[in-house]
PDB file of C-alpha atoms in Angstrom:
ATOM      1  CA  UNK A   1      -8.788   8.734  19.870  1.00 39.00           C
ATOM      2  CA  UNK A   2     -10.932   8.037  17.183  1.00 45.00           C
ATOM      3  CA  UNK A   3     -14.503   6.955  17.196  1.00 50.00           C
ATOM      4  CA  UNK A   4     -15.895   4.435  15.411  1.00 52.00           C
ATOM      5  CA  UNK A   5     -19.825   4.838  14.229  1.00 60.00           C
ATOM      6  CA  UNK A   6     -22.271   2.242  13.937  1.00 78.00           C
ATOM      7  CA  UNK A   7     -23.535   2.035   9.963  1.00 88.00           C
ATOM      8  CA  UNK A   8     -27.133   1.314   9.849  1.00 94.00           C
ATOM      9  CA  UNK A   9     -27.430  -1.264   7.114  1.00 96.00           C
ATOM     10  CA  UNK A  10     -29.826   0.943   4.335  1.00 97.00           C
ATOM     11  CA  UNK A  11     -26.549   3.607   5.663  1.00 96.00           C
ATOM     12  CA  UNK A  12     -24.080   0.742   4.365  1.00 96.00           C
ATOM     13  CA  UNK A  13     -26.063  -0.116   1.041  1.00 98.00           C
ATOM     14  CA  UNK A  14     -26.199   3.758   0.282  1.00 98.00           C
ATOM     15  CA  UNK A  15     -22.618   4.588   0.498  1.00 96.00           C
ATOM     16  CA  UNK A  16     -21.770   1.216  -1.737  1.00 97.00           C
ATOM     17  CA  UNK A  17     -24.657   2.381  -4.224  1.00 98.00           C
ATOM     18  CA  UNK A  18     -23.504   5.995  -4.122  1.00 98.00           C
ATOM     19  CA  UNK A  19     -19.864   5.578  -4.723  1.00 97.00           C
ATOM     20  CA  UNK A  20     -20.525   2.412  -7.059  1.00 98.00           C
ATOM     21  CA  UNK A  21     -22.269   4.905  -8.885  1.00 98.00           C
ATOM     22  CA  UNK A  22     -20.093   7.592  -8.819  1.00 98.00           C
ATOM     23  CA  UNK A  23     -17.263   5.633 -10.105  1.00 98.00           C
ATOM     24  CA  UNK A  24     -19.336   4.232 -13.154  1.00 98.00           C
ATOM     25  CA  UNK A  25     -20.764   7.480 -14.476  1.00 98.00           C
ATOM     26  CA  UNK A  26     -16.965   8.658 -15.006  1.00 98.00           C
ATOM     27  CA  UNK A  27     -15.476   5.350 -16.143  1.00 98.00           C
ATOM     28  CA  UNK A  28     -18.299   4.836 -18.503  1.00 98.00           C
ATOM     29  CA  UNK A  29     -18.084   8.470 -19.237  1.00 98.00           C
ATOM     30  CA  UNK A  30     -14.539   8.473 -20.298  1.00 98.00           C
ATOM     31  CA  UNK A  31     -14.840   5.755 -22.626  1.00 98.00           C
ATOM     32  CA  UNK A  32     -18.098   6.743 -23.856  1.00 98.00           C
ATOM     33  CA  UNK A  33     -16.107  10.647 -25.166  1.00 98.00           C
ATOM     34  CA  UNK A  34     -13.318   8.463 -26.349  1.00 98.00           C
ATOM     35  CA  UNK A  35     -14.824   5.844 -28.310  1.00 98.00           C
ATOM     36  CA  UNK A  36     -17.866   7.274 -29.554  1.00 98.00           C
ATOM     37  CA  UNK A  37     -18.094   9.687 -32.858  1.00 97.00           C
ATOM     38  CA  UNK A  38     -18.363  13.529 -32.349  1.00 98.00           C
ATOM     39  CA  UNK A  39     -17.422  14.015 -28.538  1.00 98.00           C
ATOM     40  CA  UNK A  40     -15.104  16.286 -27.504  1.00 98.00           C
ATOM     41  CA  UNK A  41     -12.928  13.709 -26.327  1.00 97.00           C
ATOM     42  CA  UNK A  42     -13.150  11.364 -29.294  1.00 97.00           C
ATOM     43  CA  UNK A  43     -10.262   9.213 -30.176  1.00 96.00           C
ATOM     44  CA  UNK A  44      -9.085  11.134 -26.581  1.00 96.00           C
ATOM     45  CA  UNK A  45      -6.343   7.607 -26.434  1.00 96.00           C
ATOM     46  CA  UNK A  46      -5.683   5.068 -23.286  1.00 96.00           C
ATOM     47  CA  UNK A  47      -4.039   7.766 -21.376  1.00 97.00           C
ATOM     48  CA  UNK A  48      -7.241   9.614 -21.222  1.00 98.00           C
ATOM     49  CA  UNK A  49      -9.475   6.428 -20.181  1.00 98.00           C
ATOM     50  CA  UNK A  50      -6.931   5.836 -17.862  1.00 97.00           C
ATOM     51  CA  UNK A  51      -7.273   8.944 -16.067  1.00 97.00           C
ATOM     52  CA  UNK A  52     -10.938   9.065 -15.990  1.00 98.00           C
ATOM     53  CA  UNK A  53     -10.840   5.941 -14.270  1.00 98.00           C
ATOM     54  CA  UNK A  54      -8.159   6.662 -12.058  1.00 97.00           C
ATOM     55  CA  UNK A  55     -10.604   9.825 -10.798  1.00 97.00           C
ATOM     56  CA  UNK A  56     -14.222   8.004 -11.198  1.00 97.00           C
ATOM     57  CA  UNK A  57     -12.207   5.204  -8.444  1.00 96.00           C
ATOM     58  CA  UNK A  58     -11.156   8.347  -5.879  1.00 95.00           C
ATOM     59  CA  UNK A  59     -14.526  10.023  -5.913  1.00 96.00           C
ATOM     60  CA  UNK A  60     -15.831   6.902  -5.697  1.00 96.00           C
ATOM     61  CA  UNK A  61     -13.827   6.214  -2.507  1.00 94.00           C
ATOM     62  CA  UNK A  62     -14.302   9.663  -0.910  1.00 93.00           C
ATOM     63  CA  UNK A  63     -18.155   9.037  -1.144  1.00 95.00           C
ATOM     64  CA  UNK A  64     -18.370   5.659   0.124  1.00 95.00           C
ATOM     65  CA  UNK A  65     -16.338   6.487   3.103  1.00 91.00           C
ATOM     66  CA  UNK A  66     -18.698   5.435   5.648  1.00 92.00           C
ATOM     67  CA  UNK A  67     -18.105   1.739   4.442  1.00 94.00           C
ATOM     68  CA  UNK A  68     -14.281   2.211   3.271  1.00 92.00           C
ATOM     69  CA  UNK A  69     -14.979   2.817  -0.407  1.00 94.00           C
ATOM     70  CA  UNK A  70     -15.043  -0.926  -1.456  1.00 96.00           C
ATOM     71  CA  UNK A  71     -17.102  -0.374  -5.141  1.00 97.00           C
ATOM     72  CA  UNK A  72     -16.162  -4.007  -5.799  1.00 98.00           C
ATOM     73  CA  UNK A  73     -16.911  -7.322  -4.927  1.00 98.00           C
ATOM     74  CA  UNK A  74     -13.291  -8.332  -5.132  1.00 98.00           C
ATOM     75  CA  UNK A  75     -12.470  -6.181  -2.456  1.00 97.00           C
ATOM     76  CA  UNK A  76     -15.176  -6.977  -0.487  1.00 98.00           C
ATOM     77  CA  UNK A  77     -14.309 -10.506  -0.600  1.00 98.00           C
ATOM     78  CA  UNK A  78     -10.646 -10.335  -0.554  1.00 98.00           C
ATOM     79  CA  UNK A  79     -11.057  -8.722   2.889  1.00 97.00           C
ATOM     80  CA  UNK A  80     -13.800 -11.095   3.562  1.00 98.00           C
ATOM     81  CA  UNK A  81     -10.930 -14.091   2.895  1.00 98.00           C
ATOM     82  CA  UNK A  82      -8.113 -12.093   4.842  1.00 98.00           C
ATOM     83  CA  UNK A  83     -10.962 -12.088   8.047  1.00 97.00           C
ATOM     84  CA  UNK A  84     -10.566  -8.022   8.602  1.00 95.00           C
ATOM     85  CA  UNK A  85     -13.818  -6.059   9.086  1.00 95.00           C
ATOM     86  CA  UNK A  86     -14.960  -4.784   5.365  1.00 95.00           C
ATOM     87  CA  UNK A  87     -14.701  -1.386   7.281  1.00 92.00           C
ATOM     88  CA  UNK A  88     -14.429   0.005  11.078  1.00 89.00           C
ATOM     89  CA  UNK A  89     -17.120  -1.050  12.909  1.00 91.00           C
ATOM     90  CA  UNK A  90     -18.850  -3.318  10.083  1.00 94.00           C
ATOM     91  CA  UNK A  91     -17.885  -6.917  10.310  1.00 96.00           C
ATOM     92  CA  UNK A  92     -17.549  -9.213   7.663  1.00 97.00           C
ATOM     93  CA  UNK A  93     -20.978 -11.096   8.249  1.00 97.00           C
ATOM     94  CA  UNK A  94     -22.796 -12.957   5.168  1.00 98.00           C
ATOM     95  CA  UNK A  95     -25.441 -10.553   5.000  1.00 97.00           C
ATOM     96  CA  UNK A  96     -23.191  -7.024   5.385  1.00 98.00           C
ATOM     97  CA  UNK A  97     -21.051  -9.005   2.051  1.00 98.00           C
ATOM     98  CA  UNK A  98     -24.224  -9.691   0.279  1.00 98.00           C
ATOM     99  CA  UNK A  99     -25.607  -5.677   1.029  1.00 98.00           C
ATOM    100  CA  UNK A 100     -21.473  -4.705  -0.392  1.00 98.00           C
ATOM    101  CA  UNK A 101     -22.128  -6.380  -3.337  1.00 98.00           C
ATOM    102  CA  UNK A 102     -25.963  -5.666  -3.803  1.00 98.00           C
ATOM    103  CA  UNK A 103     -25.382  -1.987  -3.423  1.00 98.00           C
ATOM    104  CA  UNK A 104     -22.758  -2.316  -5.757  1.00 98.00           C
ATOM    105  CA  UNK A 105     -24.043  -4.054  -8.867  1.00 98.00           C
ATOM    106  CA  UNK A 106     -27.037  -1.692  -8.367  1.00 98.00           C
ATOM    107  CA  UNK A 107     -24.908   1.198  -8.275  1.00 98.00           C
ATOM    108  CA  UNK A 108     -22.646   0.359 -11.405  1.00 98.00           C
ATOM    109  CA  UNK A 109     -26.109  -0.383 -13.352  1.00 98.00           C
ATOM    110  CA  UNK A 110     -27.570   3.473 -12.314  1.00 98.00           C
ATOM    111  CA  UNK A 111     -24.084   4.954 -13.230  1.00 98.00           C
ATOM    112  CA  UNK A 112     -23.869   3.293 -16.411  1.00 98.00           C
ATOM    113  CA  UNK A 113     -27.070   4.630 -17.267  1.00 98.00           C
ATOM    114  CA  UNK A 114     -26.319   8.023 -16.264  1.00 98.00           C
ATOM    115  CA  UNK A 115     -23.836   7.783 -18.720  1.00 98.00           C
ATOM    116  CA  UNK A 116     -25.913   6.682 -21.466  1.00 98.00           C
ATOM    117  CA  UNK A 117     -27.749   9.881 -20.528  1.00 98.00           C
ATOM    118  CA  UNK A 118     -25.346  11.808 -20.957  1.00 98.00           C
ATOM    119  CA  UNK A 119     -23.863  10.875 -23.981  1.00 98.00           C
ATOM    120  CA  UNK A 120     -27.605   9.585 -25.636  1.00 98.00           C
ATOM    121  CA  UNK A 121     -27.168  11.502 -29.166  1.00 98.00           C
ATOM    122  CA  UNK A 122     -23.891  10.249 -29.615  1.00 98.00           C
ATOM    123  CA  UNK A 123     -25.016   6.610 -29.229  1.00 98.00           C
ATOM    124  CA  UNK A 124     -27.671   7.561 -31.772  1.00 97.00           C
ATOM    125  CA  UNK A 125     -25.329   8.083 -34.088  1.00 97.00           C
ATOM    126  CA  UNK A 126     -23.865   5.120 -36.576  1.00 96.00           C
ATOM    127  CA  UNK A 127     -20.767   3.344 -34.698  1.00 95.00           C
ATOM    128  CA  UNK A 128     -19.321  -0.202 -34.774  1.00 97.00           C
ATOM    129  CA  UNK A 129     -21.716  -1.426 -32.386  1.00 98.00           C
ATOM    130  CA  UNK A 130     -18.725  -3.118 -30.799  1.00 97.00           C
ATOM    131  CA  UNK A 131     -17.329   0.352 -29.314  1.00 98.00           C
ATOM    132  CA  UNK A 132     -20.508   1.455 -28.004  1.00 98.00           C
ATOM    133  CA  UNK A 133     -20.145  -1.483 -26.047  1.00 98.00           C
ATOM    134  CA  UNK A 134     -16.634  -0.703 -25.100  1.00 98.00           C
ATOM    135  CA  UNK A 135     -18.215   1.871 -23.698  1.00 98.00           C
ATOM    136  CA  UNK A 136     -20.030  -0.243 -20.763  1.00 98.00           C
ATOM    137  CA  UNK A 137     -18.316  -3.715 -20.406  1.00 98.00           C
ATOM    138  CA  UNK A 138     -14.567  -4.712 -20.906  1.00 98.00           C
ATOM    139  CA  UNK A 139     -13.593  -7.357 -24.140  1.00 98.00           C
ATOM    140  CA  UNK A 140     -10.179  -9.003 -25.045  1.00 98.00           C
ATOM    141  CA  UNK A 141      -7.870  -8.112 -27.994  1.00 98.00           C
ATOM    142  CA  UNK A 142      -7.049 -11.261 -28.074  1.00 98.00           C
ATOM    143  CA  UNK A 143     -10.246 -14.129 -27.205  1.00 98.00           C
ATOM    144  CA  UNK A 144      -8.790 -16.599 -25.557  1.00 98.00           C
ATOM    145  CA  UNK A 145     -10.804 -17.164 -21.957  1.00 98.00           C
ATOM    146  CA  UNK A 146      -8.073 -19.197 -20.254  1.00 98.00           C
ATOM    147  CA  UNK A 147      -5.255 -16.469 -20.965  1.00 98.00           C
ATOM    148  CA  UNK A 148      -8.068 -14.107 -20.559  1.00 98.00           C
ATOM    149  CA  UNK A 149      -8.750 -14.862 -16.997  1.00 98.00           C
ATOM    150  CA  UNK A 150      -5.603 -15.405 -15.568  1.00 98.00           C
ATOM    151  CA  UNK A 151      -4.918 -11.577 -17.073  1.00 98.00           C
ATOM    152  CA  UNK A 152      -8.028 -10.403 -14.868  1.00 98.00           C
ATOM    153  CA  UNK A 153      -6.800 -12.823 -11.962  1.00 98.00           C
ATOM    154  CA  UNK A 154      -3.714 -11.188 -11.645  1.00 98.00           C
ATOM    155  CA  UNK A 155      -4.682  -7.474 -12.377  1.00 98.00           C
ATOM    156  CA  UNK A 156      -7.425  -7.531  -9.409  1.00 98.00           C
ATOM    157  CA  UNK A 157      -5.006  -9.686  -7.359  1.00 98.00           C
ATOM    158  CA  UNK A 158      -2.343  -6.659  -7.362  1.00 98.00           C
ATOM    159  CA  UNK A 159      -5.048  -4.231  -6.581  1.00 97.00           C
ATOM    160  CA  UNK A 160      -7.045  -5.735  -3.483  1.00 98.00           C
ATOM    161  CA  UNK A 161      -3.149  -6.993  -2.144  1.00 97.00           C
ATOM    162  CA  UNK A 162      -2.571  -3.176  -2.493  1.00 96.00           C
ATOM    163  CA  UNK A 163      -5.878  -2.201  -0.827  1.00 94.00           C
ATOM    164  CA  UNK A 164      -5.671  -4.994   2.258  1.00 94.00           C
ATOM    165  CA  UNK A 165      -1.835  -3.159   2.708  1.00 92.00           C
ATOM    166  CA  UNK A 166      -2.406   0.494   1.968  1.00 85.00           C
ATOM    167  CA  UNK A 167      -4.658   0.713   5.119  1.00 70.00           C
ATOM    168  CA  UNK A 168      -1.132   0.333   7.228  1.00 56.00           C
ATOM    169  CA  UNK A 169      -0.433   3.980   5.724  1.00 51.00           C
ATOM    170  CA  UNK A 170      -3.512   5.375   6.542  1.00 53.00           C
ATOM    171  CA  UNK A 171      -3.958   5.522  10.033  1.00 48.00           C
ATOM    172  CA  UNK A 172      -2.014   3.710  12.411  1.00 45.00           C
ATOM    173  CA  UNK A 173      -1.397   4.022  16.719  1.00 49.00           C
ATOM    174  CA  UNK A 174       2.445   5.160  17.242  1.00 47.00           C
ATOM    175  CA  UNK A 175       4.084   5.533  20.214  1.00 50.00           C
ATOM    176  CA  UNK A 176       5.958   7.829  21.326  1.00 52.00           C
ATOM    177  CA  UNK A 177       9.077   8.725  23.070  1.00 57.00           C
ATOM    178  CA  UNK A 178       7.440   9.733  26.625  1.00 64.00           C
ATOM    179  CA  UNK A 179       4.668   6.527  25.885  1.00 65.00           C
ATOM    180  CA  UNK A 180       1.941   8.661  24.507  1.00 53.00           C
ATOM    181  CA  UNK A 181      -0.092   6.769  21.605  1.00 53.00           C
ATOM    182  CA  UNK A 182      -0.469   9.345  18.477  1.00 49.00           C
ATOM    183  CA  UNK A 183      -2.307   8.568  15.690  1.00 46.00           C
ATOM    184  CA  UNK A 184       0.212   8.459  12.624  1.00 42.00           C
ATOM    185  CA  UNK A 185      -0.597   8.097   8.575  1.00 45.00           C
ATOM    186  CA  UNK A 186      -0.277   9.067   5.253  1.00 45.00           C
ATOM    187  CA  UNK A 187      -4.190   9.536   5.016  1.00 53.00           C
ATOM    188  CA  UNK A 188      -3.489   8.826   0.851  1.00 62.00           C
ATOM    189  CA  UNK A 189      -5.858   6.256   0.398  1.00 73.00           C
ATOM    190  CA  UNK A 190      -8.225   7.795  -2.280  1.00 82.00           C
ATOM    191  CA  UNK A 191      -5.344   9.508  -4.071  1.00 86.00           C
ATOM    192  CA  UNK A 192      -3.546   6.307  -3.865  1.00 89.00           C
ATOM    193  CA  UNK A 193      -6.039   4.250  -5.401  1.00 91.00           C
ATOM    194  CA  UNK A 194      -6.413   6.500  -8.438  1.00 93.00           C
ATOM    195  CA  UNK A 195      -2.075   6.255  -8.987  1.00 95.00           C
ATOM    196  CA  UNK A 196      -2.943   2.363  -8.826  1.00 96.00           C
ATOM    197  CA  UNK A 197      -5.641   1.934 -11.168  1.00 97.00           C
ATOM    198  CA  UNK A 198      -3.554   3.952 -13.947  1.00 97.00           C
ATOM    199  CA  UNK A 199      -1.189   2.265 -13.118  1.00 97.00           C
ATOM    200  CA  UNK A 200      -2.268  -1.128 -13.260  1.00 98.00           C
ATOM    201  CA  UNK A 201      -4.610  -0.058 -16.920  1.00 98.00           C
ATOM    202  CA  UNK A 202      -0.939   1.169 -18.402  1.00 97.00           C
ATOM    203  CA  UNK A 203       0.592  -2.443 -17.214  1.00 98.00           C
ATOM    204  CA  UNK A 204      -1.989  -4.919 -17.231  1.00 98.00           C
ATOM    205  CA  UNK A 205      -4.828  -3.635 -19.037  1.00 98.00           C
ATOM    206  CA  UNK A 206      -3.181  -4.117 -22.870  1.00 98.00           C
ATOM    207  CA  UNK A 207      -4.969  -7.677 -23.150  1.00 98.00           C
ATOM    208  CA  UNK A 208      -8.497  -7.148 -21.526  1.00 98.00           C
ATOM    209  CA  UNK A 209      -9.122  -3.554 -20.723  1.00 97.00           C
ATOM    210  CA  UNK A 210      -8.730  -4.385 -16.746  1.00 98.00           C
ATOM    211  CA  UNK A 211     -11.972  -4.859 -15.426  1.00 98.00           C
ATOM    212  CA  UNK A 212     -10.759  -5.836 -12.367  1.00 98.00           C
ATOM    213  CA  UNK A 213     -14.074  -5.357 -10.777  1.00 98.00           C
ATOM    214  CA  UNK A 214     -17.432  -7.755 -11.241  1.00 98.00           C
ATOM    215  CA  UNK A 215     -19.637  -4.998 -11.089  1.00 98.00           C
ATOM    216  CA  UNK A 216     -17.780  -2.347 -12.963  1.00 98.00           C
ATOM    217  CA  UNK A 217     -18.331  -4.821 -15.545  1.00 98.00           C
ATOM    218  CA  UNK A 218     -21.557  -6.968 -15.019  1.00 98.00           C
ATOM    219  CA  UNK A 219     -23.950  -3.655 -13.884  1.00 98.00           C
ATOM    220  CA  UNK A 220     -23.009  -1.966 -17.683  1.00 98.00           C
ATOM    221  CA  UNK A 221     -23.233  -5.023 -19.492  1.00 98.00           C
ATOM    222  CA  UNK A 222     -26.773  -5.344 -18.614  1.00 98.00           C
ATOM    223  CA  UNK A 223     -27.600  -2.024 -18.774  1.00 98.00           C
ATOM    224  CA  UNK A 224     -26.674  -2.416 -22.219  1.00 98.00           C
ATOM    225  CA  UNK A 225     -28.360  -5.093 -22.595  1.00 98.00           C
ATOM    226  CA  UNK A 226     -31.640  -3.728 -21.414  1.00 98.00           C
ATOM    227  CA  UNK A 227     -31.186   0.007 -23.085  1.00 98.00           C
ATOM    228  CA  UNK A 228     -32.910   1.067 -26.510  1.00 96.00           C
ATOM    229  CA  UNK A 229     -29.442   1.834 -27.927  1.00 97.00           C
ATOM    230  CA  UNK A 230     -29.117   2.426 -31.872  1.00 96.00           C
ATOM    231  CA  UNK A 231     -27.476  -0.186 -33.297  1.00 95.00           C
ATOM    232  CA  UNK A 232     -25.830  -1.608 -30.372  1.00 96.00           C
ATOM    233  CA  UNK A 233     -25.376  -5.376 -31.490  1.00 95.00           C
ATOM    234  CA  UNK A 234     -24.480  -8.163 -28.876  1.00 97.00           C
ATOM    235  CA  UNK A 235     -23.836  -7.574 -25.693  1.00 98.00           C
ATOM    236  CA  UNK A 236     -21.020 -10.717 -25.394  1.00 98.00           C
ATOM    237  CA  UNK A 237     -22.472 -12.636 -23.153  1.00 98.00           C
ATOM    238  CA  UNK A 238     -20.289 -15.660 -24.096  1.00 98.00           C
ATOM    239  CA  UNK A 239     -17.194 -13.233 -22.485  1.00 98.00           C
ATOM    240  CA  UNK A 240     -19.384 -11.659 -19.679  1.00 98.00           C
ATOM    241  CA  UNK A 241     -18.096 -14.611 -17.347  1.00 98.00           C
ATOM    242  CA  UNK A 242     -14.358 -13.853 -17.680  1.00 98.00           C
ATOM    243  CA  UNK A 243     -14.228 -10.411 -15.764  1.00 98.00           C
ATOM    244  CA  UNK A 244     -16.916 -11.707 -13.046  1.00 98.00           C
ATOM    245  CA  UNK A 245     -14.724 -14.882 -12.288  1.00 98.00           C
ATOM    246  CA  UNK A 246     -11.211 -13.515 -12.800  1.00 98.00           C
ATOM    247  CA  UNK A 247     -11.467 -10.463 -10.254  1.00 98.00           C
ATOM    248  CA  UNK A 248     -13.044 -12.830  -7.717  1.00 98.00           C
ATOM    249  CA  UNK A 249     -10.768 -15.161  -7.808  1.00 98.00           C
ATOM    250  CA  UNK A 250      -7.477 -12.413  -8.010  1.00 98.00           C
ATOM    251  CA  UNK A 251      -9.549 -11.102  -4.813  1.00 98.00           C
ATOM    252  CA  UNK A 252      -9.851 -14.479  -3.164  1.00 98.00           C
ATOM    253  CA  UNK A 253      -5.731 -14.860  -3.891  1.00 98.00           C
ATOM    254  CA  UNK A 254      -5.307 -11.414  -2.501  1.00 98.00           C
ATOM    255  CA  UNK A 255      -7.035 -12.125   0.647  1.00 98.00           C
ATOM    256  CA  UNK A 256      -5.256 -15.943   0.944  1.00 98.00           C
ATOM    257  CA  UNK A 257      -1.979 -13.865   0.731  1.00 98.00           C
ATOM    258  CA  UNK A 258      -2.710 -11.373   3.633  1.00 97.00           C
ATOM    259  CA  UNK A 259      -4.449 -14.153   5.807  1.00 97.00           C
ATOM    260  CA  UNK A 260      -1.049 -16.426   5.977  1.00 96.00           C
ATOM    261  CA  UNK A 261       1.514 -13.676   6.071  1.00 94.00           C
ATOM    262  CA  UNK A 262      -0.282 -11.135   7.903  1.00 88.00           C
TER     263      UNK A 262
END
């Protein structure tokens, strides 16, 4: 039998926060030693952003568990849409979604400037100002918002479809033989998540870098904004819309999806 604790609300907004921030400080990070000149890492390739995105999502997950490791409005509201609790024992009320996504923008803005600390010299040095902000936000190869969106739509739709699903492998009541009820499950979750998320950069993230997340990209965009960074140029606020709307909308599908056939 397994029992379900009450999350205090300031105990739901810190486990968003935390693993929010978490998640940022590596996915940042990685593209930050990639990108910038004279890292260890630098010109590191997709594979390596990729990975370090893949982890920053699990530890991310394992921190938040107390509110099921959402770190993203999309998820939040796709299982908002498909009328599940956002995690055991926290419904989906208006003001538990608003605290979700509160806690996370907050958190991606302190792990995006966690990053920055880390990596401060490098940013000092001369760099296209257009990878240093690569390093926080997400931008097209190819600007064109419609085909743009429906890129992010779809990328965020196969991950919160996965999410709403995956929770069928991590614990569920069996049955047995001589009518005893077991508890049964994979328990992959976190380690599942990270297999996604490279998965889904190495097959939808070629024409917008897969933000698939309105706070992995809004937090770092204005925390670029706002920094004293060398030479940092725009921070492309005329694009800033595309991976806020896209994601929310692939989440909204997601949850539609799971509502009707589940």
């Amino acid at each position: 039998m397994m029992n379900v604790l009450a999350v205090s609300p300031a105990g739901i907004f810190g486990s968003e926060f935390l693993g929010t921030m978490l998640l940022i400080v590596l996915g940042v990070g990685v593209v930050a030693n990639a990108l910038l000149p004279k890292t260890k890492g630098h010109d590191g390739g997709w594979q390596m952003i990729d990975w370090g995105w893949g982890i920053g999502v699990m530890v991310g997950v394992f921190a938040a568990y107390r509110t099921g490791g959402h770190l993203n409005p999309a998820v939040t509201l796709g299982l908002t849409v498909a009328g599940v609790d956002l995690a055991p024992g926290i419904p989906a009320t208006f003001a538990n979604v608003s605290l979700y996504i509160g806690a996370q923008l907050l958190g991606a803005m302190a792990g995006a400037v966690l990053a920055w600390l880390v990596y401060k010299q490098h940013y000092d040095l001369e760099c296209d100002p257009s990878l240093k902000l690569g390093t926080f936000a997400t931008g097209p190869q190819i600007r064109n918002y419609g085909w743009n969106l429906l890129t992010e739509t779809i990328a965020t739709y196969v991950l919160v479809i996965w999410v709403l699903l995956s929770g069928y492998t991590n614990v569920a009541k069996i049955t047995t033989a001589d009518n005893i009820q077991e508890i049964s499950g994979s328990l992959i979750g976190p380690l599942g998540v990270t297999f996604l998320i490279m998965g889904i950069g190495n097959s939808l993230g070629g024409p917008t870098g897969y933000a698939i997340n309105p706070a992995r990209d809004l937090g770092p965009r204005i925390v670029h904004a706002l920094l004293p960074i060398k030479g940092k140029g725009s921070s492309d606020w005329a694009y800033s819309w595309v991976p806020i709307l896209g994601p929310i909308l692939g989440g909204v599908l997601a949850g539609l999806t799971y509502l009707i056939f589940w």
